[in-house]
CSV table of N, CA and C in Angstrom, one decimal:
chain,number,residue,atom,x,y,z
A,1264,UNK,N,0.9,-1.2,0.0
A,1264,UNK,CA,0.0,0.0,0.0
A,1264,UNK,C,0.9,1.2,0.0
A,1265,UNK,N,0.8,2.2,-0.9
A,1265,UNK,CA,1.5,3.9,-0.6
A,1265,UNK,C,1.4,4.1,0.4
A,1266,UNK,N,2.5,5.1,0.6
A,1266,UNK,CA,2.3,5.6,1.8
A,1266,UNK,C,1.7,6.9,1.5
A,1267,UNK,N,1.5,7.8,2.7
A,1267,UNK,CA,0.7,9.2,2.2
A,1267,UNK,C,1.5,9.8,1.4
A,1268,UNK,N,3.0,10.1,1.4
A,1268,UNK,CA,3.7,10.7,0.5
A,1268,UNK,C,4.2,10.4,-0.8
A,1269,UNK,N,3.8,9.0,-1.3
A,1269,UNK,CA,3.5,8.2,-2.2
A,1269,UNK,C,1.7,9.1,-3.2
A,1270,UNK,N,1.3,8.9,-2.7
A,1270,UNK,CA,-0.1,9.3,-2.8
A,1270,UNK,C,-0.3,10.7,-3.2
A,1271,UNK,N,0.1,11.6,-2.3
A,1271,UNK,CA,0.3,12.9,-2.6
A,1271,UNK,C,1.7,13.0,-4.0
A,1272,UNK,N,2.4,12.4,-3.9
A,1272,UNK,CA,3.2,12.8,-4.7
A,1272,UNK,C,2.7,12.4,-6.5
A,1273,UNK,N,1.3,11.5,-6.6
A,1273,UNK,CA,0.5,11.7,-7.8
A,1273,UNK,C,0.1,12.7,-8.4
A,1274,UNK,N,-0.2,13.8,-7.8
A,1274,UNK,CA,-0.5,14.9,-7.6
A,1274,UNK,C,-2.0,14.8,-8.6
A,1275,UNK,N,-3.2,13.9,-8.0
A,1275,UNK,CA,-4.4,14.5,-8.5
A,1275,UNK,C,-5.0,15.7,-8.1
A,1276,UNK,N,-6.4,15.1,-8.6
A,1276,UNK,CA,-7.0,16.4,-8.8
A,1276,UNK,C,-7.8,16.6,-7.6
A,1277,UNK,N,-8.1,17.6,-7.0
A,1277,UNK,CA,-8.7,17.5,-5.6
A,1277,UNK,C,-10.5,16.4,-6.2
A,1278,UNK,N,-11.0,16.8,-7.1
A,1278,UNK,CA,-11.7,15.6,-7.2
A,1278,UNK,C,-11.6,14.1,-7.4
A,1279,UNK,N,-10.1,13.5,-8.1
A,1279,UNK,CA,-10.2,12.4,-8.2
A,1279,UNK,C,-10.1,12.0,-6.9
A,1280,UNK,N,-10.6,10.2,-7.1
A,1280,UNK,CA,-10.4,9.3,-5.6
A,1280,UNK,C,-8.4,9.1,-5.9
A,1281,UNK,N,-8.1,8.8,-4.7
A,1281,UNK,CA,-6.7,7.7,-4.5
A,1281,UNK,C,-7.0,6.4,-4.8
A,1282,UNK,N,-6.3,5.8,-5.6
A,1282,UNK,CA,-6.5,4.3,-6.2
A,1282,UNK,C,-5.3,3.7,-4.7
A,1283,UNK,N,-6.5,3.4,-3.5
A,1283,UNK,CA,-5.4,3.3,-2.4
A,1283,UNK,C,-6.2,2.1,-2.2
A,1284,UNK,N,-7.2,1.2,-2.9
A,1284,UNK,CA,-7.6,-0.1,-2.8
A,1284,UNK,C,-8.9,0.2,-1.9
A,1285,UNK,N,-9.0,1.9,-1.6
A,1285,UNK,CA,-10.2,1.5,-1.1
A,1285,UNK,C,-9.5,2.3,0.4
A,1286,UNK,N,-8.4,1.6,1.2
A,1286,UNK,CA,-8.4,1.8,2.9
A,1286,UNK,C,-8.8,3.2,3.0
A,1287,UNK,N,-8.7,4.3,2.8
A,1287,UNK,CA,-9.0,5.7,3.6
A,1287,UNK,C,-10.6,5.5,3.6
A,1288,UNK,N,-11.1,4.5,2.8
A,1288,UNK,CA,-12.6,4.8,3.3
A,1288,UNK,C,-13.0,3.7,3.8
A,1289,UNK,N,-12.3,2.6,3.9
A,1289,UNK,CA,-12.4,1.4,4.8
A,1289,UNK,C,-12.3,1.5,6.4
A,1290,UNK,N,-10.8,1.9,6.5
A,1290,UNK,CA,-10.6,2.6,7.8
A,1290,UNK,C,-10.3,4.1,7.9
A,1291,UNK,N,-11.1,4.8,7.8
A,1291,UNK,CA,-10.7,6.5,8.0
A,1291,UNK,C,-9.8,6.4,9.3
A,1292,UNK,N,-9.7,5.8,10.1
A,1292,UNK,CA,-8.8,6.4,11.4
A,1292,UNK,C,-7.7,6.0,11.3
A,1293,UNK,N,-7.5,4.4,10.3
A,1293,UNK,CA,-6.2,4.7,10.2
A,1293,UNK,C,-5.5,5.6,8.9
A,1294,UNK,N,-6.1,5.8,7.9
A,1294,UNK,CA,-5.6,7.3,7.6
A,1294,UNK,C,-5.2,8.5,7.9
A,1295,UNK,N,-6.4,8.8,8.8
A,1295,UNK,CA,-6.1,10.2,9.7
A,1295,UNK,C,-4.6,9.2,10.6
A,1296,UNK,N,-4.6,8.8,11.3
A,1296,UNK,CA,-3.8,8.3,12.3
A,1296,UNK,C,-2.4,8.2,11.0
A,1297,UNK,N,-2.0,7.6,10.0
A,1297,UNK,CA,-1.2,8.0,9.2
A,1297,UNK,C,-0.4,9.0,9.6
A,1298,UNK,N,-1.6,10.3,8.9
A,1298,UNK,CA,-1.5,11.7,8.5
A,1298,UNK,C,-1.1,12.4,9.3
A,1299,UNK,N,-1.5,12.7,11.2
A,1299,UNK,CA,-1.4,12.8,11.8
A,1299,UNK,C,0.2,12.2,12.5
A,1300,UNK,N,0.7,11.0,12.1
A,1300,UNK,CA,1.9,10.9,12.4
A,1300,UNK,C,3.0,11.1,11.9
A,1301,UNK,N,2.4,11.2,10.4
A,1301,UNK,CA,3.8,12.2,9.3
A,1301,UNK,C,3.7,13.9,10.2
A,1302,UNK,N,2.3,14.2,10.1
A,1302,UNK,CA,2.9,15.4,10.9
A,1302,UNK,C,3.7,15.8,12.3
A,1303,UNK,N,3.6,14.1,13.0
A,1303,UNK,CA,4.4,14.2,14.4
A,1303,UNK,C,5.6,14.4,13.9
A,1304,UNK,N,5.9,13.3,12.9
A,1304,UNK,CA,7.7,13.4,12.7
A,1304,UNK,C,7.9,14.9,12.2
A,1305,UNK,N,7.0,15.9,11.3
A,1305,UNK,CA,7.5,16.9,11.0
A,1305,UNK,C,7.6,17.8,12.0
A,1306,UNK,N,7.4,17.9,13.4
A,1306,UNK,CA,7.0,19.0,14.4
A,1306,UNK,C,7.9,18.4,15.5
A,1307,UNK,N,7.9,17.2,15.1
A,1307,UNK,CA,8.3,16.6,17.2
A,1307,UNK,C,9.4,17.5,17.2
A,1308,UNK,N,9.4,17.5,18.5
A,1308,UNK,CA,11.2,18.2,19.1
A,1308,UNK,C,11.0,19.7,18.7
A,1309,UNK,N,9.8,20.4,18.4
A,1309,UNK,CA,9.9,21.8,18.1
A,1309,UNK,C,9.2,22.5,19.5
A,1310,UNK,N,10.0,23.4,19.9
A,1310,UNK,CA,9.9,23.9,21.6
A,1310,UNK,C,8.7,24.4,21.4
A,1311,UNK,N,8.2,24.4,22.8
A,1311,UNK,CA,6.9,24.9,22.8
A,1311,UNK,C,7.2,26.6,22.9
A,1312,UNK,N,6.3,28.2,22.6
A,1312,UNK,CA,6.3,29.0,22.6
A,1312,UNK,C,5.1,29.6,22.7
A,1313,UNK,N,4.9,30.6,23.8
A,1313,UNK,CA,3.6,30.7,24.0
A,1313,UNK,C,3.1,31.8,23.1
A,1314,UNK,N,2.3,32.0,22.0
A,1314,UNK,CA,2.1,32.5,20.9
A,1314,UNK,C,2.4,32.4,19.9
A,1315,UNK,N,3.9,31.2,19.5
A,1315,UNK,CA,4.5,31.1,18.7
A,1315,UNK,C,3.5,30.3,17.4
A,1316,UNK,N,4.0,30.3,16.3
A,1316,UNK,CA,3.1,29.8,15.5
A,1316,UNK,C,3.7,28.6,14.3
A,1317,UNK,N,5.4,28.5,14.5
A,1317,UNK,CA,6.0,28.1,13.7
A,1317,UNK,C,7.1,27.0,13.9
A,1318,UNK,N,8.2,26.2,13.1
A,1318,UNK,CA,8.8,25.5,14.0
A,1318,UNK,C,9.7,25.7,14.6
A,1319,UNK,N,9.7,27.4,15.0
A,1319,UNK,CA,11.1,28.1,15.7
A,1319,UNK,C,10.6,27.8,17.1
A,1320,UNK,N,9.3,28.0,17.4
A,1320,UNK,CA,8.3,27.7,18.6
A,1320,UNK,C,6.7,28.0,18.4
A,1321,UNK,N,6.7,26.8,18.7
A,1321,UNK,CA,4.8,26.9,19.0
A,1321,UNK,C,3.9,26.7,20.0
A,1322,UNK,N,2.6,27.4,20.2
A,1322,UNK,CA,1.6,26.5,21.3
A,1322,UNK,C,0.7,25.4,20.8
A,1323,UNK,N,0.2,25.3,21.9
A,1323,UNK,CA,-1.1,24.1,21.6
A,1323,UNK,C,-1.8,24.4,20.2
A,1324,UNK,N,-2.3,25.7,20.5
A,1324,UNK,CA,-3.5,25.9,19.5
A,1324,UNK,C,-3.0,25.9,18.2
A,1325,UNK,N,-1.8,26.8,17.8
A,1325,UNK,CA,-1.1,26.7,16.7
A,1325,UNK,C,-1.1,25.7,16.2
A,1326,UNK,N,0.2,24.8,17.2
A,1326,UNK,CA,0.0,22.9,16.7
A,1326,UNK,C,-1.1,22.8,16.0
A,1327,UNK,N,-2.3,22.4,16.6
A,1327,UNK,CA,-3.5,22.1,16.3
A,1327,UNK,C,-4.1,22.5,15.1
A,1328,UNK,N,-3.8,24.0,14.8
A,1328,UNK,CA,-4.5,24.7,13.5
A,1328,UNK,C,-3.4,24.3,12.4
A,1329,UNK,N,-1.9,24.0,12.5
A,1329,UNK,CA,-1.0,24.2,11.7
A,1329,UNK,C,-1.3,22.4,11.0
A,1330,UNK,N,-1.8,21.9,12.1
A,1330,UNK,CA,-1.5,20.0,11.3
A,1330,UNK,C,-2.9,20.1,10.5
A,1331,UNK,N,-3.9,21.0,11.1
A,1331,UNK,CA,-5.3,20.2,10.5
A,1331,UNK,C,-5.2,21.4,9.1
A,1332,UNK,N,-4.2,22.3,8.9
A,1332,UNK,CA,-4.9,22.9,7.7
A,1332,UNK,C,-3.6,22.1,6.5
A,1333,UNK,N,-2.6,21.9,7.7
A,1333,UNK,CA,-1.8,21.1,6.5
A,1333,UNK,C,-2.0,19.9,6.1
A,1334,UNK,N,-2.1,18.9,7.0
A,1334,UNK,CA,-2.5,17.6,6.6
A,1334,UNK,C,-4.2,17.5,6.0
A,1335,UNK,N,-4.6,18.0,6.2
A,1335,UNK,CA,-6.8,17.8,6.4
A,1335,UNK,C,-7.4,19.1,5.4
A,1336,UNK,N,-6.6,20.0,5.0
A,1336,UNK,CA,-7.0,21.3,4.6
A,1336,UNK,C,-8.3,21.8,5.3
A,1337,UNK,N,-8.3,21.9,6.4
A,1337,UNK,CA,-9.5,22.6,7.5
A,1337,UNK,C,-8.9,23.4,8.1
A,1338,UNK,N,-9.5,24.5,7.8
A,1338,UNK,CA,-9.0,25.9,8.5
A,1338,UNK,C,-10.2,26.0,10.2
A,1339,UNK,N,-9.4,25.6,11.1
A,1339,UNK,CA,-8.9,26.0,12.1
A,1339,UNK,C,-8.9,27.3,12.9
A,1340,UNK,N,-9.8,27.8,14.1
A,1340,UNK,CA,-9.3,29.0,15.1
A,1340,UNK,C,-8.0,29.1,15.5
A,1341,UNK,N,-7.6,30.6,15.5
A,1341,UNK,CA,-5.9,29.9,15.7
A,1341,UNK,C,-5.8,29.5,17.7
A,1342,UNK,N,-7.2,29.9,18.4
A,1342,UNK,CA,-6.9,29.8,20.1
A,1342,UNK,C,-7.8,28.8,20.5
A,1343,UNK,N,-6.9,28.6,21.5
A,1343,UNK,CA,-7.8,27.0,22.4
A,1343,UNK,C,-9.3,27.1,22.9
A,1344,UNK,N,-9.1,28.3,23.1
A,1344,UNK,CA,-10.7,28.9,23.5
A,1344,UNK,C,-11.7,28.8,22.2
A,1345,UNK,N,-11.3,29.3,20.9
A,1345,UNK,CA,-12.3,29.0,19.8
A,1345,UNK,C,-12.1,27.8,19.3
A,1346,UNK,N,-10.9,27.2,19.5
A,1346,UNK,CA,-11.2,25.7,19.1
A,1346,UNK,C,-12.1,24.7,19.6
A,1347,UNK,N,-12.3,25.2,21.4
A,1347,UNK,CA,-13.5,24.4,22.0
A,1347,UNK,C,-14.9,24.4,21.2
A,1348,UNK,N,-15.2,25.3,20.5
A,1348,UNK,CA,-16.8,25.4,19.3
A,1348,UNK,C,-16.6,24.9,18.4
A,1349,UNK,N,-15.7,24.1,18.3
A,1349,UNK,CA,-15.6,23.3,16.8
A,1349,UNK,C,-16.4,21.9,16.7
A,1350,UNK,N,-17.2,21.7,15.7
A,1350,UNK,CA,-17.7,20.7,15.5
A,1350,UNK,C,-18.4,20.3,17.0
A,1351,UNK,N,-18.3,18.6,17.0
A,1351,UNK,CA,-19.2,18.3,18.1
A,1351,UNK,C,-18.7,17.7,19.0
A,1352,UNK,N,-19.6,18.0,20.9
A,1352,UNK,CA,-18.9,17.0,21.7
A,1352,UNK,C,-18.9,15.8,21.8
A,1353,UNK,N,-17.4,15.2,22.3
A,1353,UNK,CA,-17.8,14.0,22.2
A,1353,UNK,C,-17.1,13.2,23.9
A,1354,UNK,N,-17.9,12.1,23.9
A,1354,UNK,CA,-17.6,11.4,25.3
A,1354,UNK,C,-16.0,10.7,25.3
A,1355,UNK,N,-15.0,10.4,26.0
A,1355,UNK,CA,-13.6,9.8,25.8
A,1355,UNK,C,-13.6,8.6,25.1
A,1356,UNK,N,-14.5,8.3,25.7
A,1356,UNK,CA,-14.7,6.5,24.8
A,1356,UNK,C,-15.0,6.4,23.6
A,1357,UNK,N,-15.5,7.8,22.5
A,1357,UNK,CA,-16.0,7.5,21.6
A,1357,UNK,C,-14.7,8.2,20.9
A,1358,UNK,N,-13.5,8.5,21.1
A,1358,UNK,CA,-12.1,9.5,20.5
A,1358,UNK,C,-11.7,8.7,19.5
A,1359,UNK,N,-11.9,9.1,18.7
A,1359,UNK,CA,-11.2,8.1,17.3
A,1359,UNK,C,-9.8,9.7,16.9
A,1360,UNK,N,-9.1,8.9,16.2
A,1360,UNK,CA,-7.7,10.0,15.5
A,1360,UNK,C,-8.3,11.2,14.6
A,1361,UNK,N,-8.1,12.3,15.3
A,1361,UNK,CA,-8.7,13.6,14.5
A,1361,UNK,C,-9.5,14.3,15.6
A,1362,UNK,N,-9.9,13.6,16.5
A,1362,UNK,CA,-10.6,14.5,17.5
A,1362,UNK,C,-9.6,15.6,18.4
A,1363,UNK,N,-9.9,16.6,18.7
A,1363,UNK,CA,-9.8,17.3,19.4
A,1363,UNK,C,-9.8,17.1,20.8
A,1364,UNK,N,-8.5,16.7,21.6
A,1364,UNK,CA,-8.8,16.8,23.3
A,1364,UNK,C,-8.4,18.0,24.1
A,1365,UNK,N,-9.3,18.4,25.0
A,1365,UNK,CA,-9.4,19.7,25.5
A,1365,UNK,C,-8.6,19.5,27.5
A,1366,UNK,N,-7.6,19.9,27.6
A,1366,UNK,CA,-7.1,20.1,29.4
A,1366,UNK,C,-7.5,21.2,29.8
A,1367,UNK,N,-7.6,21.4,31.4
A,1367,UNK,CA,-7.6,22.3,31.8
A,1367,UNK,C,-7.2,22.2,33.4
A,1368,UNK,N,-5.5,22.8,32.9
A,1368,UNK,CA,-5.2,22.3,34.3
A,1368,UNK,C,-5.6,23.5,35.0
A,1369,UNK,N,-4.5,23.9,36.5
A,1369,UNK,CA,-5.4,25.1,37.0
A,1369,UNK,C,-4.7,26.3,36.5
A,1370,UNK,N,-5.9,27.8,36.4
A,1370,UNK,CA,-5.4,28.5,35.4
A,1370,UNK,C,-5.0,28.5,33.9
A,1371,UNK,N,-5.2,27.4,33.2
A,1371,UNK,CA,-4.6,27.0,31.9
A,1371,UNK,C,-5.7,26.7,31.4
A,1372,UNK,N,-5.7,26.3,29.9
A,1372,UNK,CA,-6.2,25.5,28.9
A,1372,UNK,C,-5.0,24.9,28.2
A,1373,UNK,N,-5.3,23.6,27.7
A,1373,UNK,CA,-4.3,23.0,26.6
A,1373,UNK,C,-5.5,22.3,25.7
A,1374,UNK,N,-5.0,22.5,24.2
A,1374,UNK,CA,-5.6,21.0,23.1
A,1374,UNK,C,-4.5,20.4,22.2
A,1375,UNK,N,-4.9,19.4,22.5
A,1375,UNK,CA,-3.8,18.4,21.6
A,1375,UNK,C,-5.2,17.2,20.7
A,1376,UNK,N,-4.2,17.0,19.5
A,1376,UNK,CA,-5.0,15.8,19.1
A,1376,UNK,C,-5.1,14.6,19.1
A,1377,UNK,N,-6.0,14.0,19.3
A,1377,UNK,CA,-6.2,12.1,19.5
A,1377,UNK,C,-5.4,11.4,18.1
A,1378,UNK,N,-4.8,10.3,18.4
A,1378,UNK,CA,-3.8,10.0,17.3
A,1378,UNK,C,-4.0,8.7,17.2
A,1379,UNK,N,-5.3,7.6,18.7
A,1379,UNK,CA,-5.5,6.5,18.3
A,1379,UNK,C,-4.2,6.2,19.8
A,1380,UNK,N,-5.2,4.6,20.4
A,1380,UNK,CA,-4.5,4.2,21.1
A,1380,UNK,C,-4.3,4.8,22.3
A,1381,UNK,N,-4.6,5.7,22.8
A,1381,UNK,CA,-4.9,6.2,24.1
A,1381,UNK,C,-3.8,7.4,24.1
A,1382,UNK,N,-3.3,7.9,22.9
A,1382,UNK,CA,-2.3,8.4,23.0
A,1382,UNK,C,-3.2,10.3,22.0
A,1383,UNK,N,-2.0,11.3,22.3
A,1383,UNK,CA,-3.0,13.0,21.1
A,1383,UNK,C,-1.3,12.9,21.3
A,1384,UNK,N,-1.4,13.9,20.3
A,1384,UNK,CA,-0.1,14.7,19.4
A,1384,UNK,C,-0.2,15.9,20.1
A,1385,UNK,N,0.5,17.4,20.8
A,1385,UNK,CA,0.4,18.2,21.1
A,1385,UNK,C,1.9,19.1,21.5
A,1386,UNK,N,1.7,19.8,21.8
A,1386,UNK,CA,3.0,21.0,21.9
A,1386,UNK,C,3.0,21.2,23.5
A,1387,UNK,N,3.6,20.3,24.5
A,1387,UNK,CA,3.8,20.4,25.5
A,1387,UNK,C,5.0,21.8,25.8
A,1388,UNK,N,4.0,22.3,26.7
A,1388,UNK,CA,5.3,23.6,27.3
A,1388,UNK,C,6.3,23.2,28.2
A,1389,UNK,N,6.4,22.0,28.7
A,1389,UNK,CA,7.7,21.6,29.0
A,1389,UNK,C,8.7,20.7,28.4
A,1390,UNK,N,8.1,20.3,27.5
A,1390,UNK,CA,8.8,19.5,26.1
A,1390,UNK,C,8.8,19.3,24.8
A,1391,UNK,N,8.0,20.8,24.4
A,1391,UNK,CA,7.9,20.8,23.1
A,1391,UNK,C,6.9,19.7,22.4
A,1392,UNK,N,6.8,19.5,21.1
A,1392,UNK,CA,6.0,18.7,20.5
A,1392,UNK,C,5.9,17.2,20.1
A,1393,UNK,N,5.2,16.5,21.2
A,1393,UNK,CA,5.9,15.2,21.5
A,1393,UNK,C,4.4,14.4,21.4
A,1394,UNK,N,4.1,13.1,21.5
A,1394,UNK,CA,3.2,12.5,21.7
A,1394,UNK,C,2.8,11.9,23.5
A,1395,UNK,N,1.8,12.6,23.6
A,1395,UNK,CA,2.0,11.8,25.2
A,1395,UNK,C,0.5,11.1,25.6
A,1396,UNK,N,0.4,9.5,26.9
A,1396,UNK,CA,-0.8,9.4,26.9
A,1396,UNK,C,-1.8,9.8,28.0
A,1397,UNK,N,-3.1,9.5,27.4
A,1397,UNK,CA,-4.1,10.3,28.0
A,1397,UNK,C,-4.1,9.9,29.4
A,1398,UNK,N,-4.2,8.6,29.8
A,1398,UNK,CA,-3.8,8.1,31.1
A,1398,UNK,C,-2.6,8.5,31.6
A,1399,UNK,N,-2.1,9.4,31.5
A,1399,UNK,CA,-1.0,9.6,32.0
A,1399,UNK,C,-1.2,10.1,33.3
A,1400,UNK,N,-0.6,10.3,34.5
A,1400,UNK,CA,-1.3,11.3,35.9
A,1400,UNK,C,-1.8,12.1,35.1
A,1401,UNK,N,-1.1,12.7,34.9
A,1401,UNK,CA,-1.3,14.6,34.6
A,1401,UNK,C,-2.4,14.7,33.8
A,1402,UNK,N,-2.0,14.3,32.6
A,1402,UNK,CA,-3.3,14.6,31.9
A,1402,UNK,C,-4.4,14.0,32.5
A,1403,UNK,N,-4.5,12.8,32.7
A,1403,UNK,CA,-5.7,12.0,33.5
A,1403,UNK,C,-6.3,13.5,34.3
A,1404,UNK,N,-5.3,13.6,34.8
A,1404,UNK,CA,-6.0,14.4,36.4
A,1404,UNK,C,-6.6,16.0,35.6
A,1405,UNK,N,-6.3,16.5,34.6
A,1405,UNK,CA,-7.2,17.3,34.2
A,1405,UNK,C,-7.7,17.0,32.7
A,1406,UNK,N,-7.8,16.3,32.2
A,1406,UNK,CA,-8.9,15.8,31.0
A,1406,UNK,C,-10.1,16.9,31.1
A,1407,UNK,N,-10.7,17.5,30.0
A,1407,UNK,CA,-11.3,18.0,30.1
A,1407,UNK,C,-12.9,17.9,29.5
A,1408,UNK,N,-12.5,17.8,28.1
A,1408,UNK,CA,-13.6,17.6,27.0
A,1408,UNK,C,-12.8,16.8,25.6
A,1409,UNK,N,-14.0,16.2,24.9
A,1409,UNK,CA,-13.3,16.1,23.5
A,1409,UNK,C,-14.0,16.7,22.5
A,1410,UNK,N,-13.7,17.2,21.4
A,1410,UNK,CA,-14.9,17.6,20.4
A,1410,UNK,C,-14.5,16.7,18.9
A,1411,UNK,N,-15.3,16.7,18.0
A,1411,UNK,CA,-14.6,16.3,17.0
A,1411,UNK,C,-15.4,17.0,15.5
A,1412,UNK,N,-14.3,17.4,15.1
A,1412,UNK,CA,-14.1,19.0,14.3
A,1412,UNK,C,-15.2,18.1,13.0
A,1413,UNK,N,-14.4,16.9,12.5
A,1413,UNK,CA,-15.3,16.9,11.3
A,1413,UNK,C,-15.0,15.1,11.4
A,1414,UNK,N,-16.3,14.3,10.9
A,1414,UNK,CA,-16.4,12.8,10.9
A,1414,UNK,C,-15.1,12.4,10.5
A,1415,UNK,N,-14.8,11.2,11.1
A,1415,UNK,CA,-13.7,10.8,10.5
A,1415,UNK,C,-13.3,10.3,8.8
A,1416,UNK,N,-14.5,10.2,8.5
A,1416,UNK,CA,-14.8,9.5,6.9
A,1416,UNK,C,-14.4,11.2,5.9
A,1417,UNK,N,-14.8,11.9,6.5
A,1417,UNK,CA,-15.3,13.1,5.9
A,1417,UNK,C,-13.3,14.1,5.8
A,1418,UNK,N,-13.1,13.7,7.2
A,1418,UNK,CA,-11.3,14.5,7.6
A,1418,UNK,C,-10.6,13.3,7.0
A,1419,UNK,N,-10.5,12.2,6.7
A,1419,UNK,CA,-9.2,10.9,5.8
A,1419,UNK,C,-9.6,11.6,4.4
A,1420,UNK,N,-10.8,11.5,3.9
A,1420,UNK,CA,-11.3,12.1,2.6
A,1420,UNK,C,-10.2,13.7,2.3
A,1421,UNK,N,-10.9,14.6,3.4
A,1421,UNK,CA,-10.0,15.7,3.0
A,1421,UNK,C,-8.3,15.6,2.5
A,1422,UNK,N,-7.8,14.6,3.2
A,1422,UNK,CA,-6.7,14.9,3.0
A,1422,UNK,C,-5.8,14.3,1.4
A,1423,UNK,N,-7.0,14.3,0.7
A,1423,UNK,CA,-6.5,13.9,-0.7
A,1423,UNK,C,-7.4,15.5,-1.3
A,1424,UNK,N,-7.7,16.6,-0.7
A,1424,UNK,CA,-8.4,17.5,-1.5
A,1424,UNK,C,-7.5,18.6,-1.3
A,1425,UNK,N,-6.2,18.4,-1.6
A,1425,UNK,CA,-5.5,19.6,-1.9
A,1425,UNK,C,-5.1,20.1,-2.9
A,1426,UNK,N,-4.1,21.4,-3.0
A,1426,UNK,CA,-3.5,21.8,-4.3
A,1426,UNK,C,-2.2,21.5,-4.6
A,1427,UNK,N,-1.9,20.7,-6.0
A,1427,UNK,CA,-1.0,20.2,-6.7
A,1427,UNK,C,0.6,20.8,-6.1
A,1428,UNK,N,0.3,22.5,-6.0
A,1428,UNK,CA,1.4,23.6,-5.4
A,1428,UNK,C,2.0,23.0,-4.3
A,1429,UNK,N,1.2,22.5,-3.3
A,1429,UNK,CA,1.6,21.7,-2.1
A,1429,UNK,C,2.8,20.9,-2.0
A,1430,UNK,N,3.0,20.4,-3.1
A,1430,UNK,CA,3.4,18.9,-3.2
A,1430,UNK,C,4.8,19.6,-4.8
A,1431,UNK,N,5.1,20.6,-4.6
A,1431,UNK,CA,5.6,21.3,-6.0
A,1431,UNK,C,5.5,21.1,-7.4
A,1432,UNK,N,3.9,21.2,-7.1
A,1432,UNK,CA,3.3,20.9,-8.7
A,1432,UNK,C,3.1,22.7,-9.3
């Protein structure tokens, strides 16, 4: 099977399908969960910065807006606070890869995203952009909400609806 960079590197047309045998609409999560992990390798180890928006330094929300408009082409609130109105809520048990998880420790907000496996992608401010799990103390102890911006069927689909330019067409 291609990999996503395989795939993109066809450079269709945002209407054609991916001749991928079918899996992004078989399993959308593990697509998104793919996609989601090319963008870990592109970001891990990038320090966290609080307003930063780029890979000199970034926050949560940035992270957040920076993977879903690159990998998903969904444009994104660039703050944690408007990212909470996104799409719909959802209960922890129902988190598939692409949802949105919301902390709040005290004084703070954080969002990172669900990646599948009990694990979100996010821009920790004490270690930069790393993968960490939900059961972990910390996060356990302030979990907040989950929402999920757009169906999974609907966000694996997006990420074959981009422009050729992307990809140096």
């Amino acid at each position: 099977m291609p990999t996503l960079a395989e795939r993109a590197a066809s450079r269709m047309s945002p209407v054609e399908v991916p001749n991928t045998g079918g899996s992004f609409l078989d399993d959308p999560a593990a697509a998104i969960r793919e996609a989601l992990m090319a963008e870990h390798d592109r970001w891990a180890g990038t320090p966290y910065r609080f307003g930063g928006t780029n890979m000199s330094g970034i926050d949560c929300s940035a992270l957040v807006q920076n993977i879903f408009s690159d990998a998903f082409q969904v444009e994104l609130p660039r703050t944690t606070g408007s990212q909470l109105h996104m799409g719909e809520p959802i209960t922890r048990d129902q988190l598939s890869p692409g949802d949105l998880v919301f902390f709040k420790p005290p004084g703070n907000r954080h969002v990172g995203i669900y990646v599948g496996q009990g694990r979100f992608l996010h821009a920790s401010s004490s270690r930069g952009v790393m993968i960490s799990k939900l059961d972990n103390s910390y996060w356990r102890r302030y979990y907040w909400q989950a929402r999920r911006p757009l169906e999974p069927t609907h966000l694996s689909m997006r990420q074959f609806a981009y422009s050729p330019a992307q990809f140096g067409g």
